[in-house]
Amino acid sequence: MMADKPLAVVTGVTGYVGGRLVPELLEAGFAVRAVARHPDRLSGRPWVDDVERVEADASELDQIRDALHGADVAYYLIHSLGTGPTFEARDRRTALTFSQAAREAGVGRIVYLGGLSPDDEDLSPHLASRKEVGEILLASGVPTTVLQAAVILGSGSASFEMMRYLTERLPAMTTPRWVDNRVQPIAIRDVLRYLVGSARMPADVSRTFDVGGPDVLTYRDMMQRYAQVAGLPRRRIVSVPVLTPRLSSHWVGLVTPVPSGIARPLVESLQHEVVCKEDDIREYVPDPEDGLVHFETAVSLALQRIHEGEVSTRWSSAAVPGAPSDPLPSDPDWAGGSLYVDERRTFVDAPPAALWEVIRGIGGEGGWYSWSLAWQVRGVLDRLSGGPGLRRGRRDAVDLRVDDAVDFWRVEAVDPGHRLLLRAEMRLPGLAWLELRVDDTSDPGRTHFVQRALFSPQGLTGQAYWFSVKPFHGIVFGGMQRNIREAAETLATDA
């Protein structure tokens, strides 16, 4: 790091906002230290060689204090959205630990992105927790900026994806009453500008700021305006009083890629009118010359990025809590107990590049080269049990990097041209991985294709699960290997 540059430490760097904030800070002249529990998952990010990567868990005092050492500004972009009923206690504990660490490390300023909320209502658990975290950080003894935002508009954000798919897939819909509550959405580029600008606030400023875009709309208005920008007919929207947040979140989970576990806190937040009560942030971070981004412009920019395949981060960038991550079954000292392996090998009459071209496009709209009905049923069952299902798709149709979500898998490792390792984030009584490997042969026109499914069961339920699905492996995994081989050979023949 260059000694003359202020140091910004960013937590939550594998998430939607954190992954976009880093390049903005670099552009603004900061040295950046990216903090993650698994820094290797930042591999493949275009900015990874320009930052210092540090391994630390924000809930571990010694680790996060060391990571914050020397920081002029520390960004707290951590929350437990969709992690289950204990998320409030987890958020509280982590915020208290981070506050103590920042104070002891001599951090110059904390910047936190929370949720916009009314003052005189009983808040949803999600908004109440975000508000509490902000209060904890403000009480840390370190100058703190708490930015409170409502719906964030940007390609890949959970709020935007929820609105997008509801509008695109339902020309007519019955909705909860909250569609008529007022919302002040904000474009992701304005959020990032406020985050970067907050780093240089005077030391005597320590407070919350409401941040929002120039438009105040109802959710109904937002869907209608989205339809207009996207070139869709006007939607027929009828609100009814009987849809509870729980029912609404399951409804959202069935219609959109956002699973019910994440949709529910978003839906609960929309029960409140979330409109800025002040715009004091402009005193410290002035509006750009062309003003804040209007709703239609934000939607148009997001759709342009989606259509051009330039979505740098998505709501699914953050890993599903409880999913397998470390250690890996390939580690020499792996001590995860029993490990079942379904290994299949075959020769492909195609060069390695053709086989890799097929492998790297797996999942999403490209599918899984196997019994599609079985994959679809598995995806539906996973959604019904609260998992991500198949609807997360991919960030990019061709490019793969470590920590990308691919339907209900996540990229654990990728060696371009040679190896792809996916870890399962579907609901399972155990830990699972899928490895696809391209091995050279002495014949340049022929390739050795190795496919391995690995499963570490948890208890008797895990054992029973493996043996109950094992009879179908020939259809699912055997079909996958055969179809990938055929696709690679066809690609090589057509080239």
Coordinates of C-alpha atoms in Angstrom, one line a residue:
M1 CA 0.0 0.0 0.0
M2 CA 1.2 3.5 -0.8
A3 CA 1.9 5.5 2.4
D4 CA 0.4 8.7 1.1
K5 CA -3.0 7.2 0.4
P6 CA -5.7 7.0 3.1
L7 CA -6.6 3.4 4.0
A8 CA -10.1 2.2 3.6
V9 CA -11.0 -1.2 5.1
V10 CA -14.0 -2.9 3.6
T11 CA -15.9 -5.7 5.2
G12 CA -18.7 -7.6 3.4
V13 CA -16.6 -7.3 0.4
T14 CA -18.0 -10.5 -1.2
G15 CA -21.5 -9.0 -1.0
Y16 CA -23.5 -7.0 -3.5
V17 CA -22.5 -3.5 -2.3
G18 CA -19.1 -4.3 -1.0
G19 CA -17.9 -5.8 -4.2
R20 CA -19.0 -2.6 -6.1
L21 CA -17.6 -0.2 -3.5
V22 CA -14.0 -1.4 -3.8
P23 CA -13.3 -0.1 -7.3
E24 CA -15.0 3.2 -6.5
L25 CA -12.7 3.7 -3.5
L26 CA -9.7 2.8 -5.6
E27 CA -10.8 5.4 -8.2
A28 CA -11.2 8.0 -5.5
G29 CA -7.6 7.6 -4.4
F30 CA -7.9 5.2 -1.4
A31 CA -5.7 2.2 -0.6
V32 CA -8.1 -0.6 0.1
R33 CA -7.9 -3.5 2.4
A34 CA -10.5 -6.2 1.6
V35 CA -11.5 -8.2 4.6
A36 CA -13.2 -11.6 4.2
R37 CA -13.5 -14.9 6.0
H38 CA -12.3 -16.6 2.9
P39 CA -10.2 -14.1 0.9
D40 CA -9.4 -16.6 -1.8
R41 CA -13.0 -16.2 -3.0
L42 CA -12.1 -12.7 -4.2
S43 CA -10.0 -14.4 -7.0
G44 CA -11.2 -13.3 -10.4
R45 CA -12.4 -9.9 -9.3
P46 CA -10.9 -7.3 -11.7
W47 CA -9.6 -5.3 -8.8
V48 CA -8.1 -8.1 -6.7
D49 CA -4.5 -7.3 -7.5
D50 CA -5.0 -3.7 -6.5
V51 CA -6.0 -4.3 -2.9
E52 CA -4.7 -5.9 0.2
R53 CA -6.6 -9.1 1.1
V54 CA -6.9 -10.0 4.7
E55 CA -8.6 -13.1 6.3
A56 CA -10.7 -12.2 9.3
D57 CA -14.1 -12.9 10.8
A58 CA -15.8 -9.7 12.0
S59 CA -17.3 -11.5 15.0
E60 CA -13.8 -12.5 16.3
L61 CA -12.3 -9.5 18.2
D62 CA -8.6 -10.3 17.7
Q63 CA -9.0 -11.0 14.0
I64 CA -11.0 -7.9 13.1
R65 CA -9.0 -5.6 15.3
D66 CA -5.8 -6.7 13.5
A67 CA -7.6 -6.2 10.2
L68 CA -8.7 -2.7 11.1
H69 CA -5.2 -1.5 12.2
G70 CA -4.2 1.7 10.5
A71 CA -7.6 2.3 8.9
D72 CA -8.6 5.9 8.1
V73 CA -12.1 4.6 7.4
A74 CA -13.8 1.2 7.9
Y75 CA -16.9 0.2 6.0
Y76 CA -19.3 -2.1 7.9
L77 CA -21.3 -3.8 5.2
I78 CA -22.3 -6.9 7.1
H79 CA -25.8 -8.1 7.9
S80 CA -27.5 -11.4 8.3
L81 CA -30.3 -11.1 5.8
G82 CA -32.0 -14.4 5.3
T83 CA -30.0 -16.4 7.9
G84 CA -32.8 -17.5 10.1
P85 CA -34.6 -16.6 13.3
T86 CA -31.4 -15.7 15.2
F87 CA -30.2 -13.1 12.8
E88 CA -30.9 -10.2 15.2
A89 CA -28.7 -11.7 18.0
R90 CA -26.0 -12.4 15.4
D91 CA -26.1 -8.9 14.0
R92 CA -26.0 -7.4 17.5
R93 CA -23.0 -9.5 18.6
T94 CA -21.0 -8.8 15.5
A95 CA -21.7 -5.0 15.6
L96 CA -20.6 -4.9 19.2
T97 CA -17.4 -6.8 18.4
F98 CA -16.6 -4.6 15.4
S99 CA -17.3 -1.4 17.5
Q100 CA -14.8 -2.5 20.1
A101 CA -12.2 -3.5 17.6
A102 CA -12.5 -0.2 15.7
R103 CA -12.1 1.8 18.9
E104 CA -9.1 -0.2 20.0
A105 CA -7.5 -0.1 16.5
G106 CA -7.8 3.7 16.3
V107 CA -10.0 3.7 13.2
G108 CA -10.7 7.2 12.0
R109 CA -14.3 6.7 10.9
I110 CA -16.9 3.9 10.6
V111 CA -19.3 4.0 7.6
Y112 CA -22.4 1.8 7.7
L113 CA -25.2 1.3 5.2
G114 CA -28.4 0.5 7.0
G115 CA -32.1 0.6 6.2
L116 CA -34.4 3.6 6.0
S117 CA -37.2 3.4 8.5
P118 CA -40.0 5.5 10.1
D119 CA -39.5 6.7 13.7
D120 CA -43.0 6.2 15.1
E121 CA -43.9 2.6 14.1
D122 CA -43.2 -0.9 15.2
L123 CA -40.5 -1.9 12.8
S124 CA -40.1 -5.2 11.1
P125 CA -37.4 -7.4 12.7
H126 CA -35.1 -6.7 9.7
L127 CA -35.4 -2.9 9.9
A128 CA -35.3 -3.0 13.7
S129 CA -32.0 -4.9 13.6
R130 CA -30.5 -2.6 11.0
K131 CA -31.4 0.4 13.1
E132 CA -30.0 -1.3 16.2
V133 CA -26.7 -2.0 14.4
G134 CA -26.4 1.7 13.5
E135 CA -27.0 2.7 17.1
I136 CA -24.3 0.3 18.3
L137 CA -21.8 1.7 15.8
L138 CA -22.7 5.3 16.7
A139 CA -22.0 4.5 20.4
S140 CA -18.6 3.0 19.6
G141 CA -16.6 6.2 20.4
V142 CA -15.4 6.3 16.8
P143 CA -16.9 9.0 14.5
T144 CA -19.5 7.1 12.5
T145 CA -21.6 7.8 9.4
V146 CA -24.8 5.7 9.2
L147 CA -26.5 5.9 5.8
Q148 CA -30.1 4.8 5.7
A149 CA -31.5 3.7 2.4
A150 CA -34.7 2.1 1.2
V151 CA -34.9 0.1 -2.1
I152 CA -31.6 0.1 -4.0
L153 CA -32.0 0.1 -7.7
G154 CA -29.2 -1.7 -9.6
S155 CA -28.5 -4.7 -11.7
G156 CA -28.3 -7.7 -9.4
S157 CA -29.7 -6.2 -6.2
A158 CA -32.2 -8.3 -4.3
S159 CA -34.8 -5.5 -4.2
F160 CA -34.4 -4.8 -7.9
E161 CA -34.6 -8.4 -8.9
M162 CA -37.7 -8.9 -6.8
M163 CA -39.4 -6.0 -8.5
R164 CA -38.1 -7.0 -11.9
Y165 CA -39.4 -10.5 -11.9
L166 CA -42.7 -9.7 -10.3
T167 CA -43.4 -7.2 -13.1
E168 CA -42.0 -9.2 -16.0
R169 CA -43.7 -12.5 -15.1
L170 CA -47.1 -11.4 -13.9
P171 CA -49.1 -9.2 -16.3
A172 CA -51.9 -9.4 -13.7
M173 CA -51.3 -9.9 -10.0
T174 CA -53.0 -9.9 -6.6
T175 CA -50.7 -8.2 -4.2
P176 CA -50.5 -7.3 -0.5
R177 CA -51.6 -3.8 0.7
W178 CA -48.0 -2.7 0.9
V179 CA -47.9 -2.0 -2.8
D180 CA -49.6 1.3 -2.0
N181 CA -47.0 2.4 0.6
R182 CA -44.7 5.2 -0.4
V183 CA -41.0 4.3 -1.1
Q184 CA -38.0 6.5 -2.0
P185 CA -35.7 4.2 -4.0
I186 CA -32.1 5.1 -4.7
A187 CA -29.8 4.1 -7.6
I188 CA -26.8 2.0 -6.6
R189 CA -24.4 4.6 -8.2
D190 CA -25.8 7.2 -5.8
V191 CA -25.4 4.8 -2.9
L192 CA -21.8 4.2 -3.8
R193 CA -21.1 8.0 -4.2
Y194 CA -22.5 8.6 -0.7
L195 CA -20.4 5.7 0.7
V196 CA -17.2 7.0 -0.8
G197 CA -18.0 10.7 0.1
S198 CA -18.7 9.7 3.7
A199 CA -15.1 8.7 4.3
R200 CA -14.0 12.3 4.3
M201 CA -16.6 13.8 6.6
P202 CA -15.2 16.1 9.4
A203 CA -14.2 14.2 12.6
D204 CA -17.0 16.0 14.6
V205 CA -19.7 14.6 12.4
S206 CA -21.2 11.3 13.8
R207 CA -24.8 10.7 13.0
T208 CA -27.3 9.0 10.7
F209 CA -28.3 10.4 7.3
D210 CA -31.3 9.5 5.2
V211 CA -30.4 8.8 1.6
G212 CA -32.8 8.5 -1.3
G213 CA -33.3 9.2 -4.9
P214 CA -35.3 12.1 -6.4
D215 CA -38.5 10.1 -6.8
V216 CA -41.1 9.1 -4.1
L217 CA -43.3 6.4 -5.5
T218 CA -45.5 3.6 -4.3
Y219 CA -44.4 0.0 -5.1
R220 CA -47.3 -0.2 -7.5
D221 CA -45.9 2.9 -9.3
M222 CA -42.5 1.3 -9.4
M223 CA -43.8 -1.8 -11.1
Q224 CA -45.8 0.2 -13.6
R225 CA -42.8 2.5 -14.4
Y226 CA -40.5 -0.6 -14.7
A227 CA -43.0 -2.1 -17.2
Q228 CA -42.9 1.1 -19.2
V229 CA -39.1 1.2 -19.3
A230 CA -38.9 -2.5 -20.2
G231 CA -41.4 -2.1 -23.0
L232 CA -44.1 -4.2 -21.3
P233 CA -47.9 -3.6 -21.3
R234 CA -49.3 -1.9 -18.3
R235 CA -49.7 -4.3 -15.4
R236 CA -53.1 -5.1 -13.7
I237 CA -52.4 -4.9 -10.0
V238 CA -55.1 -5.6 -7.3
S239 CA -54.2 -5.3 -3.7
V240 CA -55.9 -7.4 -1.0
P241 CA -55.6 -7.4 2.8
V242 CA -55.2 -11.1 3.4
L243 CA -51.6 -11.7 2.3
T244 CA -49.4 -11.8 5.4
P245 CA -45.6 -11.2 5.1
R246 CA -45.0 -14.9 5.4
L247 CA -47.4 -15.7 2.6
S248 CA -46.1 -12.8 0.5
S249 CA -42.5 -13.9 0.9
H250 CA -43.5 -17.5 -0.3
W251 CA -45.4 -15.9 -3.2
V252 CA -42.3 -13.8 -4.1
G253 CA -40.1 -16.9 -3.7
L254 CA -42.2 -18.9 -6.2
V255 CA -42.3 -16.1 -8.8
T256 CA -38.8 -14.6 -8.6
P257 CA -35.3 -15.9 -8.2
V258 CA -35.1 -14.4 -4.7
P259 CA -35.7 -17.2 -2.1
S260 CA -38.3 -16.7 0.6
G261 CA -35.7 -16.5 3.3
I262 CA -34.4 -13.3 1.7
A263 CA -37.7 -12.1 0.3
R264 CA -39.4 -12.1 3.7
P265 CA -37.3 -9.3 5.4
L266 CA -37.6 -7.3 2.2
V267 CA -41.3 -7.7 2.1
E268 CA -41.6 -6.9 5.8
S269 CA -39.7 -3.7 5.3
L270 CA -42.1 -2.6 2.6
Q271 CA -45.0 -2.7 5.1
H272 CA -43.6 0.7 6.2
E273 CA -43.5 4.0 4.3
V274 CA -39.8 4.5 3.8
V275 CA -39.3 8.1 2.7
C276 CA -36.4 10.4 3.7
K277 CA -37.1 12.8 6.5
E278 CA -34.1 15.0 5.8
D279 CA -31.4 15.5 3.1
D280 CA -28.5 16.7 5.3
I281 CA -26.1 14.4 3.5
R282 CA -25.9 17.0 0.7
E283 CA -23.9 19.3 3.0
Y284 CA -21.1 16.8 3.1
V285 CA -21.6 14.9 -0.2
P286 CA -23.0 17.4 -2.7
D287 CA -25.2 16.2 -5.6
P288 CA -23.5 15.7 -8.9
E289 CA -23.9 18.3 -11.5
D290 CA -26.6 16.4 -13.4
G291 CA -28.4 15.5 -10.2
L292 CA -29.4 12.3 -8.5
V293 CA -30.4 9.4 -10.7
H294 CA -34.2 9.2 -11.4
F295 CA -36.1 5.9 -11.2
E296 CA -36.5 5.4 -14.9
T297 CA -32.8 6.1 -15.6
A298 CA -31.8 3.7 -12.8
V299 CA -34.0 0.9 -14.3
S300 CA -32.7 1.6 -17.8
L301 CA -29.1 1.5 -16.7
A302 CA -29.7 -1.8 -14.8
L303 CA -31.4 -3.5 -17.7
Q304 CA -28.6 -2.3 -20.0
R305 CA -26.0 -4.0 -17.8
I306 CA -28.1 -7.2 -17.6
H307 CA -28.6 -7.4 -21.3
E308 CA -24.9 -6.7 -22.0
G309 CA -23.8 -9.3 -19.4
E310 CA -22.0 -6.7 -17.3
V311 CA -23.4 -7.4 -13.8
S312 CA -20.4 -7.1 -11.6
T313 CA -22.1 -8.3 -8.4
R314 CA -25.5 -9.7 -7.5
W315 CA -27.6 -10.3 -4.4
S316 CA -26.5 -13.9 -4.6
S317 CA -22.8 -12.9 -4.3
A318 CA -23.0 -13.4 -0.6
A319 CA -22.8 -17.1 0.4
V320 CA -25.7 -19.0 1.9
P321 CA -25.1 -19.4 5.6
G322 CA -24.3 -22.9 6.7
A323 CA -23.2 -24.0 3.2
P324 CA -20.0 -26.0 3.0
S325 CA -16.9 -23.9 2.4
D326 CA -13.9 -25.0 4.3
P327 CA -12.2 -27.4 4.5
L328 CA -12.6 -29.0 1.1
P329 CA -12.7 -32.7 0.4
S330 CA -9.6 -32.3 -1.7
D331 CA -7.6 -31.0 1.2
P332 CA -5.0 -33.6 2.4
D333 CA -6.0 -33.1 6.0
W334 CA -9.7 -33.1 5.4
A335 CA -11.4 -34.4 8.5
G336 CA -15.1 -34.3 7.6
G337 CA -15.8 -37.9 8.3
S338 CA -17.4 -40.2 5.7
L339 CA -17.1 -39.0 2.1
Y340 CA -19.0 -40.7 -0.6
V341 CA -17.8 -40.2 -4.2
D342 CA -19.5 -40.9 -7.5
E343 CA -16.7 -40.7 -10.1
R344 CA -17.1 -41.0 -13.8
R345 CA -14.4 -40.8 -16.5
T346 CA -14.7 -40.8 -20.2
F347 CA -12.7 -39.8 -23.3
V348 CA -14.0 -36.9 -25.4
D349 CA -13.2 -36.7 -29.1
A350 CA -12.5 -33.0 -28.9
P351 CA -9.7 -30.8 -27.9
P352 CA -9.5 -29.6 -24.2
A353 CA -10.6 -26.1 -25.2
A354 CA -13.9 -27.3 -26.6
L355 CA -14.7 -29.4 -23.5
W356 CA -13.9 -26.5 -21.3
E357 CA -16.1 -24.2 -23.4
V358 CA -19.1 -26.4 -22.5
I359 CA -18.2 -26.9 -18.9
R360 CA -17.8 -23.1 -18.2
G361 CA -21.2 -22.4 -19.6
I362 CA -23.0 -24.9 -17.3
G363 CA -26.0 -23.9 -15.3
G364 CA -28.3 -20.9 -15.6
E365 CA -30.0 -20.7 -19.0
G366 CA -27.4 -23.2 -20.3
G367 CA -28.8 -25.9 -18.1
W368 CA -27.1 -29.0 -16.6
Y369 CA -26.9 -31.3 -19.6
S370 CA -28.9 -33.9 -17.8
W371 CA -32.4 -35.1 -17.0
S372 CA -34.0 -31.6 -16.9
L373 CA -37.1 -32.7 -15.1
A374 CA -35.0 -34.1 -12.2
W375 CA -33.1 -30.9 -11.8
Q376 CA -36.3 -28.8 -12.0
V377 CA -38.0 -31.0 -9.3
R378 CA -34.9 -30.7 -7.1
G379 CA -34.9 -27.0 -7.6
V380 CA -38.6 -26.7 -6.6
L381 CA -38.1 -28.8 -3.5
D382 CA -35.1 -26.7 -2.5
R383 CA -37.2 -23.5 -2.9
L384 CA -40.0 -25.0 -0.8
S385 CA -37.6 -25.8 2.0
G386 CA -36.1 -22.3 2.0
G387 CA -33.1 -22.9 -0.2
P388 CA -32.0 -20.9 -3.3
G389 CA -33.3 -23.4 -5.9
L390 CA -32.4 -23.1 -9.5
R391 CA -33.5 -19.5 -10.1
R392 CA -30.4 -17.7 -9.0
G393 CA -28.9 -18.5 -12.4
R394 CA -25.5 -17.1 -13.1
R395 CA -23.9 -13.7 -12.9
D396 CA -22.5 -14.1 -16.4
A397 CA -23.3 -16.6 -19.1
V398 CA -19.7 -17.3 -20.0
D399 CA -17.4 -16.0 -17.3
L400 CA -16.9 -17.9 -14.1
R401 CA -15.0 -16.7 -11.0
V402 CA -14.5 -18.0 -7.5
D403 CA -17.6 -17.4 -5.3
D404 CA -20.0 -17.0 -8.2
A405 CA -23.5 -18.4 -7.6
V406 CA -24.5 -21.0 -10.3
D407 CA -28.1 -21.9 -9.5
F408 CA -28.0 -23.8 -6.2
W409 CA -24.2 -24.3 -6.4
R410 CA -21.3 -21.8 -5.8
V411 CA -18.0 -21.8 -7.5
E412 CA -15.5 -23.1 -4.9
A413 CA -12.5 -23.2 -7.3
V414 CA -11.9 -22.6 -11.0
D415 CA -8.7 -23.3 -13.0
P416 CA -9.6 -22.0 -16.4
G417 CA -9.3 -24.6 -19.1
H418 CA -8.8 -27.4 -16.5
R419 CA -11.0 -27.6 -13.4
L420 CA -14.3 -26.4 -12.0
L421 CA -15.3 -27.2 -8.4
L422 CA -18.8 -26.3 -7.3
R423 CA -20.1 -26.6 -3.7
A424 CA -23.8 -27.2 -3.0
E425 CA -25.9 -24.5 -1.3
M426 CA -29.2 -26.4 -1.7
R427 CA -30.8 -27.8 1.5
L428 CA -29.1 -31.1 2.2
P429 CA -28.4 -33.4 5.2
G430 CA -24.7 -33.0 4.6
L431 CA -22.1 -31.3 2.5
A432 CA -21.8 -31.8 -1.3
W433 CA -19.5 -30.8 -4.2
L434 CA -19.4 -31.3 -7.9
E435 CA -16.1 -31.4 -9.7
L436 CA -15.6 -31.2 -13.5
R437 CA -12.1 -31.7 -14.8
V438 CA -10.4 -31.5 -18.2
D439 CA -7.3 -33.7 -18.4
D440 CA -5.0 -33.6 -21.5
T441 CA -4.1 -36.8 -23.3
S442 CA -1.2 -37.5 -25.7
D443 CA -3.7 -37.0 -28.6
P444 CA -4.3 -33.3 -29.1
G445 CA -7.8 -34.0 -30.6
R446 CA -8.9 -36.2 -27.6
T447 CA -9.5 -35.2 -24.0
H448 CA -10.0 -37.1 -20.7
F449 CA -13.2 -35.8 -18.9
V450 CA -13.4 -36.5 -15.2
Q451 CA -16.6 -35.8 -13.3
R452 CA -16.9 -36.3 -9.5
A453 CA -19.9 -35.8 -7.2
L454 CA -18.8 -35.8 -3.5
F455 CA -21.0 -36.0 -0.4
S456 CA -20.2 -35.9 3.3
P457 CA -23.3 -37.0 5.2
Q458 CA -24.5 -35.6 8.5
G459 CA -25.9 -38.3 10.7
L460 CA -28.2 -41.1 9.8
T461 CA -30.3 -38.8 7.7
G462 CA -27.4 -37.9 5.5
Q463 CA -26.5 -41.6 5.1
A464 CA -30.1 -42.4 4.1
Y465 CA -30.2 -39.5 1.7
W466 CA -27.1 -40.7 -0.2
F467 CA -28.3 -44.2 -0.6
S468 CA -31.8 -43.1 -1.6
V469 CA -30.6 -40.9 -4.4
K470 CA -27.7 -43.2 -5.5
P471 CA -29.9 -45.3 -7.9
F472 CA -30.6 -42.1 -9.8
H473 CA -27.0 -41.2 -10.3
G474 CA -26.7 -43.1 -13.5
I475 CA -29.5 -41.1 -15.0
V476 CA -28.5 -37.7 -13.6
F477 CA -24.7 -37.8 -13.5
G478 CA -24.3 -40.3 -16.2
G479 CA -26.5 -38.4 -18.5
M480 CA -24.7 -35.2 -17.6
Q481 CA -21.3 -36.6 -18.5
R482 CA -22.6 -38.1 -21.8
N483 CA -24.3 -34.9 -22.9
I484 CA -21.4 -32.7 -22.0
R485 CA -19.1 -35.0 -24.0
E486 CA -21.5 -34.9 -27.0
A487 CA -21.8 -31.1 -26.8
A488 CA -18.0 -30.7 -26.8
E489 CA -17.6 -33.1 -29.7
T490 CA -20.3 -31.2 -31.6
L491 CA -18.7 -27.9 -30.8
A492 CA -15.3 -29.2 -32.1
T493 CA -16.9 -30.5 -35.3
D494 CA -18.6 -27.2 -36.0
A495 CA -15.6 -25.1 -35.3

